[in-house]
Structure formats: C-alpha cells, structure tokens
Amino acid sequence: MAYLKTKEGWVVVDSEFPEQAQHLIDALKKTDDKPFPLLINTHHHGDHTSGNIAFKGLAGHVVAHENSLKNQKAVAEKAKTEDKQLYPDITFTDSWKQKVGGESIRAYYFGPGHTDGDGLIHFENANVLHMGDLMSNRRYPNVDKSAGASVKNWIVALDKTLSTFDNKTIFVFGHAFDPEKITGGKEDIKAFKDYLEKLLVFVGGEVKAGKSKEEVLKATAIPGVTEWQGDGIIRSLQAAYDEITTGK
C-alpha cells in the first residue's frame, strides 16, 4: 500500500485485504479526517484489490488498467465473490493522469508482465513510482499466465521503466523477500530484469537440449542468479517453459 495526503484528501494505491484496508483507513482518519478521492489498483490480484470493499462509500473513484478490471471480474465470478468486490469505475489503456491537491498522479501501462493489466503509478512531484508486482525484490515472482502474463514483455516493461523515470525516483515494490526492502532504486530493477533474462536463457537452453517440462521444473536455481530467494521458483520455470514452447 502507498498513500498520499493532500488538501483534497487521501489517495491510496492498492488495498491489500479487507482487514488491512480497514486498519489503514482508520489510521489515516485519525491522522486527518479527510475524504478519499482516489483509490488506485496496480493490478487485480486479491492481495492488492480484495481490500477495495473497505473503501465502499469512501473512495470517490477507483482507478485501474482496463485489463485489471476484466481480470478482477473474471476471478470474482469464478469464485462467486462478486458481492465482496469494489470494482474500478475509471479505467485506462496506455496512460491516465489526474491532479489531486498539489500532486499530479500519472499511470503508465507498458504491456503484459506479471499480468496483462499492470499499471505503474507515478506521483510526479514527489517522484515516487508504485510498481505493484511488476517488481519483486529478491523474491521469486508470480507469473500469472492465466491473466495474460509475459516473461518476455516483462523485461521490455522493466526497460521502459528504467528509461522513463530518472535516477532520483523512489520505486515502491509489490513484493520483497526482505519485507523491509519494499522501496529501492534502479539497481534493484536492473537486478530483477537480469533474473528474468537469465530465466529465459536457462529454460530455453533446457528446451533445446530436449528436456521435458518435468525435468525443467526440478531446477532449484537459475545459473548466474544468486540473490533471488523464496519458494516460488517453480512458477517462474513453468511460465518460461510454457512461453518458450508455445510462443504465448
């Protein structure tokens, strides 16, 4: 979660789960009992949007990429949890921009990565960029193929991020192996991009060598990668294998 205090009220990025969202709302209201003109979702996953419902009747608007809305609806319908959702009412394709108080907030879309609906949210004056799960700091990422993820274009999206924002930008990460390290700089993004590149090289080499999917998924590390940790390497391997063998 990220939040901004303005003279017009609070702007919140991502809502986590209902309990955490309510805790944040209560804490912010104790600080300054102002309205919530904007709630922005970086993408549709439940750990970023299921807390939206706590903002029902509070958030003036909920903003997300159009694919994030599509994915959120699809997941909720499948799980029969439509009554527990607060859906975005403002969506964008390539970009979106709005001023709130003295801050200018702009959303960017660089194509599929973690999902096909990942928005980057830039507080332009503060120069803080919330990357959502397009950035997983030293923790194996989730590559959600069911929601249009692309390892190859994820690398492109990270390249665009590096070229669009300057060296003074503070980047907020969706996940980190060390929960204290959820902000960082360009070197962290370059390191994650290097992980994804090495992942594709490794899996591509295994496929060319005739390895089966089962054999590829037995790998416990990516050659040349030493910093990424966690229990999710199989998700990266499977996504890369599927992408290389099917072209999707």
PDB file of C-alpha atoms in Angstrom, residues 46-224:
ATOM      1  CA  GLY A  46      -6.656 -10.265  -4.336  1.00  0.00           C
ATOM      2  CA  ASP A  47      -3.721  -9.180  -2.190  1.00  0.00           C
ATOM      3  CA  HIS A  48      -3.986  -5.811  -3.952  1.00  0.00           C
ATOM      4  CA  THR A  49      -7.757  -5.423  -4.503  1.00  0.00           C
ATOM      5  CA  SER A  50      -9.802  -7.513  -2.067  1.00  0.00           C
ATOM      6  CA  GLY A  51      -9.469  -4.666   0.436  1.00  0.00           C
ATOM      7  CA  ASN A  52     -11.238  -2.376  -2.045  1.00  0.00           C
ATOM      8  CA  ILE A  53     -14.551  -3.303  -0.415  1.00  0.00           C
ATOM      9  CA  ALA A  54     -13.467  -1.475   2.759  1.00  0.00           C
ATOM     10  CA  PHE A  55     -13.436   1.723   0.689  1.00  0.00           C
ATOM     11  CA  LYS A  56     -17.042   1.288  -0.483  1.00  0.00           C
ATOM     12  CA  GLY A  57     -18.828   4.556   0.151  1.00  0.00           C
ATOM     13  CA  LEU A  58     -15.499   6.237   0.943  1.00  0.00           C
ATOM     14  CA  ALA A  59     -13.498   6.236  -2.297  1.00  0.00           C
ATOM     15  CA  GLY A  60     -14.649   8.839  -4.771  1.00  0.00           C
ATOM     16  CA  HIS A  61     -13.259   6.752  -7.645  1.00  0.00           C
ATOM     17  CA  VAL A  62     -11.364   3.517  -8.094  1.00  0.00           C
ATOM     18  CA  VAL A  63      -8.807   3.560 -10.922  1.00  0.00           C
ATOM     19  CA  ALA A  64      -7.074   0.667 -12.721  1.00  0.00           C
ATOM     20  CA  HIS A  65      -5.998  -0.551 -16.137  1.00  0.00           C
ATOM     21  CA  GLU A  66      -8.893  -1.900 -18.199  1.00  0.00           C
ATOM     22  CA  ASN A  67      -7.416  -5.412 -18.115  1.00  0.00           C
ATOM     23  CA  SER A  68      -7.173  -5.248 -14.335  1.00  0.00           C
ATOM     24  CA  LEU A  69     -10.926  -4.676 -14.195  1.00  0.00           C
ATOM     25  CA  LYS A  70     -11.511  -7.509 -16.670  1.00  0.00           C
ATOM     26  CA  ASN A  71      -9.355  -9.879 -14.628  1.00  0.00           C
ATOM     27  CA  GLN A  72     -10.847  -8.857 -11.286  1.00  0.00           C
ATOM     28  CA  LYS A  73     -14.352  -9.517 -12.584  1.00  0.00           C
ATOM     29  CA  ALA A  74     -13.357 -12.874 -14.091  1.00  0.00           C
ATOM     30  CA  VAL A  75     -11.739 -14.087 -10.864  1.00  0.00           C
ATOM     31  CA  ALA A  76     -14.654 -12.884  -8.721  1.00  0.00           C
ATOM     32  CA  GLU A  77     -17.239 -14.531 -10.975  1.00  0.00           C
ATOM     33  CA  LYS A  78     -15.346 -17.821 -10.903  1.00  0.00           C
ATOM     34  CA  ALA A  79     -15.006 -17.691  -7.111  1.00  0.00           C
ATOM     35  CA  LYS A  80     -18.555 -16.357  -6.676  1.00  0.00           C
ATOM     36  CA  THR A  81     -17.248 -13.406  -4.656  1.00  0.00           C
ATOM     37  CA  GLU A  82     -18.802 -10.602  -6.697  1.00  0.00           C
ATOM     38  CA  ASP A  83     -20.508  -9.276  -3.568  1.00  0.00           C
ATOM     39  CA  LYS A  84     -17.112  -8.781  -1.928  1.00  0.00           C
ATOM     40  CA  GLN A  85     -15.701  -6.590  -4.699  1.00  0.00           C
ATOM     41  CA  LEU A  86     -15.430  -2.884  -5.293  1.00  0.00           C
ATOM     42  CA  TYR A  87     -14.557  -2.598  -8.970  1.00  0.00           C
ATOM     43  CA  PRO A  88     -12.702   0.256 -10.672  1.00  0.00           C
ATOM     44  CA  ASP A  89     -15.052   2.827 -12.208  1.00  0.00           C
ATOM     45  CA  ILE A  90     -12.242   4.623 -14.079  1.00  0.00           C
ATOM     46  CA  THR A  91     -10.023   2.571 -16.400  1.00  0.00           C
ATOM     47  CA  PHE A  92      -7.214   3.410 -18.793  1.00  0.00           C
ATOM     48  CA  THR A  93      -5.375   1.766 -21.671  1.00  0.00           C
ATOM     49  CA  ASP A  94      -1.940   3.350 -22.157  1.00  0.00           C
ATOM     50  CA  SER A  95      -1.993   6.129 -19.565  1.00  0.00           C
ATOM     51  CA  TRP A  96      -4.113   8.196 -17.201  1.00  0.00           C
ATOM     52  CA  LYS A  97      -3.457  11.403 -15.317  1.00  0.00           C
ATOM     53  CA  GLN A  98      -5.151  13.431 -12.616  1.00  0.00           C
ATOM     54  CA  LYS A  99      -4.247  16.224 -10.228  1.00  0.00           C
ATOM     55  CA  VAL A 100      -5.189  15.885  -6.578  1.00  0.00           C
ATOM     56  CA  GLY A 101      -4.291  18.757  -4.289  1.00  0.00           C
ATOM     57  CA  GLY A 102      -0.791  19.830  -5.210  1.00  0.00           C
ATOM     58  CA  GLU A 103       0.190  16.452  -6.668  1.00  0.00           C
ATOM     59  CA  SER A 104      -0.029  15.192 -10.229  1.00  0.00           C
ATOM     60  CA  ILE A 105      -0.632  11.449 -10.449  1.00  0.00           C
ATOM     61  CA  ARG A 106       0.016   9.578 -13.673  1.00  0.00           C
ATOM     62  CA  ALA A 107      -0.472   5.910 -14.527  1.00  0.00           C
ATOM     63  CA  TYR A 108       1.540   4.102 -17.208  1.00  0.00           C
ATOM     64  CA  TYR A 109       0.968   0.802 -18.986  1.00  0.00           C
ATOM     65  CA  PHE A 110       3.930  -0.891 -20.669  1.00  0.00           C
ATOM     66  CA  GLY A 111       2.195  -4.090 -21.760  1.00  0.00           C
ATOM     67  CA  PRO A 112       1.899  -7.523 -20.147  1.00  0.00           C
ATOM     68  CA  GLY A 113       4.322  -8.572 -17.438  1.00  0.00           C
ATOM     69  CA  HIS A 114       3.190 -10.010 -14.111  1.00  0.00           C
ATOM     70  CA  THR A 115      -0.344  -9.919 -15.629  1.00  0.00           C
ATOM     71  CA  ASP A 116      -1.763  -8.178 -18.693  1.00  0.00           C
ATOM     72  CA  GLY A 117      -3.115  -5.334 -16.554  1.00  0.00           C
ATOM     73  CA  ASP A 118      -0.187  -3.948 -14.552  1.00  0.00           C
ATOM     74  CA  GLY A 119      -0.206  -0.197 -14.090  1.00  0.00           C
ATOM     75  CA  LEU A 120       2.708   1.865 -12.786  1.00  0.00           C
ATOM     76  CA  ILE A 121       1.526   4.751 -10.613  1.00  0.00           C
ATOM     77  CA  HIS A 122       3.751   7.832 -10.547  1.00  0.00           C
ATOM     78  CA  PHE A 123       3.393  10.655  -8.050  1.00  0.00           C
ATOM     79  CA  GLU A 124       5.134  13.123 -10.328  1.00  0.00           C
ATOM     80  CA  ASN A 125       6.007  15.943  -7.930  1.00  0.00           C
ATOM     81  CA  ALA A 126       7.165  13.610  -5.171  1.00  0.00           C
ATOM     82  CA  ASN A 127       8.834  11.422  -7.836  1.00  0.00           C
ATOM     83  CA  VAL A 128       7.616   8.183  -6.251  1.00  0.00           C
ATOM     84  CA  LEU A 129       6.611   5.296  -8.516  1.00  0.00           C
ATOM     85  CA  HIS A 130       4.473   2.418  -7.245  1.00  0.00           C
ATOM     86  CA  MET A 131       5.328  -0.563  -9.467  1.00  0.00           C
ATOM     87  CA  GLY A 132       2.918  -3.084  -8.000  1.00  0.00           C
ATOM     88  CA  ASP A 133       4.018  -6.629  -8.746  1.00  0.00           C
ATOM     89  CA  LEU A 134       5.990  -5.622 -11.818  1.00  0.00           C
ATOM     90  CA  MET A 135       8.798  -5.530  -9.283  1.00  0.00           C
ATOM     91  CA  SER A 136       9.550  -8.399  -6.915  1.00  0.00           C
ATOM     92  CA  ASN A 137      12.674  -7.516  -4.951  1.00  0.00           C
ATOM     93  CA  ARG A 138      14.913 -10.568  -4.417  1.00  0.00           C
ATOM     94  CA  ARG A 139      11.856 -12.822  -4.202  1.00  0.00           C
ATOM     95  CA  TYR A 140      10.786 -15.255  -6.922  1.00  0.00           C
ATOM     96  CA  PRO A 141       7.843 -13.635  -8.724  1.00  0.00           C
ATOM     97  CA  ASN A 142       4.413 -14.926  -9.550  1.00  0.00           C
ATOM     98  CA  VAL A 143       3.983 -15.029 -13.352  1.00  0.00           C
ATOM     99  CA  ASP A 144       0.206 -15.202 -13.799  1.00  0.00           C
ATOM    100  CA  LYS A 145      -0.237 -16.815 -17.201  1.00  0.00           C
ATOM    101  CA  SER A 146      -3.967 -17.189 -16.524  1.00  0.00           C
ATOM    102  CA  ALA A 147      -4.126 -13.388 -16.553  1.00  0.00           C
ATOM    103  CA  GLY A 148      -2.008 -12.810 -19.658  1.00  0.00           C
ATOM    104  CA  ALA A 149       1.463 -12.574 -18.105  1.00  0.00           C
ATOM    105  CA  SER A 150       4.553 -12.470 -20.326  1.00  0.00           C
ATOM    106  CA  VAL A 151       8.118 -13.028 -19.158  1.00  0.00           C
ATOM    107  CA  LYS A 152       9.497 -11.643 -22.419  1.00  0.00           C
ATOM    108  CA  ASN A 153       7.477  -8.454 -22.319  1.00  0.00           C
ATOM    109  CA  TRP A 154       8.058  -8.111 -18.577  1.00  0.00           C
ATOM    110  CA  ILE A 155      11.694  -7.492 -19.486  1.00  0.00           C
ATOM    111  CA  VAL A 156      10.542  -4.858 -22.003  1.00  0.00           C
ATOM    112  CA  ALA A 157       8.333  -3.234 -19.356  1.00  0.00           C
ATOM    113  CA  LEU A 158      11.261  -3.026 -16.944  1.00  0.00           C
ATOM    114  CA  ASP A 159      13.427  -1.489 -19.677  1.00  0.00           C
ATOM    115  CA  LYS A 160      10.741   1.144 -20.301  1.00  0.00           C
ATOM    116  CA  THR A 161      10.551   1.810 -16.573  1.00  0.00           C
ATOM    117  CA  LEU A 162      14.301   2.371 -16.410  1.00  0.00           C
ATOM    118  CA  SER A 163      14.232   4.770 -19.367  1.00  0.00           C
ATOM    119  CA  THR A 164      11.058   6.655 -18.367  1.00  0.00           C
ATOM    120  CA  PHE A 165      11.956   7.542 -14.778  1.00  0.00           C
ATOM    121  CA  ASP A 166      15.060   9.268 -13.502  1.00  0.00           C
ATOM    122  CA  ASN A 167      17.762   8.281 -11.032  1.00  0.00           C
ATOM    123  CA  LYS A 168      16.076  10.210  -8.217  1.00  0.00           C
ATOM    124  CA  THR A 169      12.825   8.268  -8.476  1.00  0.00           C
ATOM    125  CA  ILE A 170      11.872   6.248  -5.406  1.00  0.00           C
ATOM    126  CA  PHE A 171      10.432   2.914  -6.567  1.00  0.00           C
ATOM    127  CA  VAL A 172       7.848   1.071  -4.459  1.00  0.00           C
ATOM    128  CA  PHE A 173       7.816  -2.714  -4.968  1.00  0.00           C
ATOM    129  CA  GLY A 174       4.828  -5.044  -4.754  1.00  0.00           C
ATOM    130  CA  HIS A 175       6.823  -7.768  -3.005  1.00  0.00           C
ATOM    131  CA  ALA A 176      10.243  -8.244  -1.445  1.00  0.00           C
ATOM    132  CA  PHE A 177      11.975 -11.228   0.146  1.00  0.00           C
ATOM    133  CA  ASP A 178      13.017  -8.907   2.974  1.00  0.00           C
ATOM    134  CA  PRO A 179       9.764  -7.127   3.946  1.00  0.00           C
ATOM    135  CA  GLU A 180      11.778  -4.075   4.964  1.00  0.00           C
ATOM    136  CA  LYS A 181      13.089  -3.621   1.423  1.00  0.00           C
ATOM    137  CA  ILE A 182       9.921  -2.658  -0.413  1.00  0.00           C
ATOM    138  CA  THR A 183      11.432   0.516  -1.842  1.00  0.00           C
ATOM    139  CA  GLY A 184      14.591   0.958  -3.857  1.00  0.00           C
ATOM    140  CA  GLY A 185      16.246   2.321  -6.940  1.00  0.00           C
ATOM    141  CA  LYS A 186      17.160   1.456 -10.493  1.00  0.00           C
ATOM    142  CA  GLU A 187      19.842  -1.034  -9.479  1.00  0.00           C
ATOM    143  CA  ASP A 188      17.146  -3.220  -7.928  1.00  0.00           C
ATOM    144  CA  ILE A 189      15.083  -3.087 -11.119  1.00  0.00           C
ATOM    145  CA  LYS A 190      18.149  -3.927 -13.219  1.00  0.00           C
ATOM    146  CA  ALA A 191      18.832  -6.908 -10.958  1.00  0.00           C
ATOM    147  CA  PHE A 192      15.284  -8.209 -11.389  1.00  0.00           C
ATOM    148  CA  LYS A 193      15.468  -7.711 -15.148  1.00  0.00           C
ATOM    149  CA  ASP A 194      18.714  -9.718 -15.120  1.00  0.00           C
ATOM    150  CA  TYR A 195      16.897 -12.504 -13.245  1.00  0.00           C
ATOM    151  CA  LEU A 196      14.140 -12.681 -15.880  1.00  0.00           C
ATOM    152  CA  GLU A 197      16.680 -12.631 -18.726  1.00  0.00           C
ATOM    153  CA  LYS A 198      18.716 -15.443 -17.172  1.00  0.00           C
ATOM    154  CA  LEU A 199      15.497 -17.386 -16.549  1.00  0.00           C
ATOM    155  CA  LEU A 200      14.627 -17.324 -20.258  1.00  0.00           C
ATOM    156  CA  VAL A 201      18.181 -18.238 -21.285  1.00  0.00           C
ATOM    157  CA  PHE A 202      18.288 -21.182 -18.874  1.00  0.00           C
ATOM    158  CA  VAL A 203      14.862 -22.594 -19.737  1.00  0.00           C
ATOM    159  CA  GLY A 204      15.443 -22.003 -23.450  1.00  0.00           C
ATOM    160  CA  GLY A 205      18.686 -23.964 -23.236  1.00  0.00           C
ATOM    161  CA  GLU A 206      16.977 -26.815 -21.393  1.00  0.00           C
ATOM    162  CA  VAL A 207      14.233 -26.981 -24.023  1.00  0.00           C
ATOM    163  CA  LYS A 208      16.811 -27.049 -26.846  1.00  0.00           C
ATOM    164  CA  ALA A 209      18.588 -29.857 -25.025  1.00  0.00           C
ATOM    165  CA  GLY A 210      15.384 -31.885 -25.196  1.00  0.00           C
ATOM    166  CA  LYS A 211      14.500 -31.694 -21.513  1.00  0.00           C
ATOM    167  CA  SER A 212      10.893 -32.414 -20.596  1.00  0.00           C
ATOM    168  CA  LYS A 213       8.753 -29.972 -18.641  1.00  0.00           C
ATOM    169  CA  GLU A 214       9.025 -32.214 -15.583  1.00  0.00           C
ATOM    170  CA  GLU A 215      12.819 -32.152 -15.821  1.00  0.00           C
ATOM    171  CA  VAL A 216      12.920 -28.377 -16.223  1.00  0.00           C
ATOM    172  CA  LEU A 217      10.688 -27.856 -13.196  1.00  0.00           C
ATOM    173  CA  LYS A 218      13.106 -29.814 -10.991  1.00  0.00           C
ATOM    174  CA  ALA A 219      15.647 -26.983 -11.120  1.00  0.00           C
ATOM    175  CA  THR A 220      16.241 -25.340  -7.763  1.00  0.00           C
ATOM    176  CA  ALA A 221      18.226 -22.345  -9.036  1.00  0.00           C
ATOM    177  CA  ILE A 222      18.837 -20.309 -12.186  1.00  0.00           C
ATOM    178  CA  PRO A 223      22.500 -20.302 -13.292  1.00  0.00           C
ATOM    179  CA  GLY A 224      24.103 -16.944 -12.554  1.00  0.00           C
TER     180      GLY A 224
END
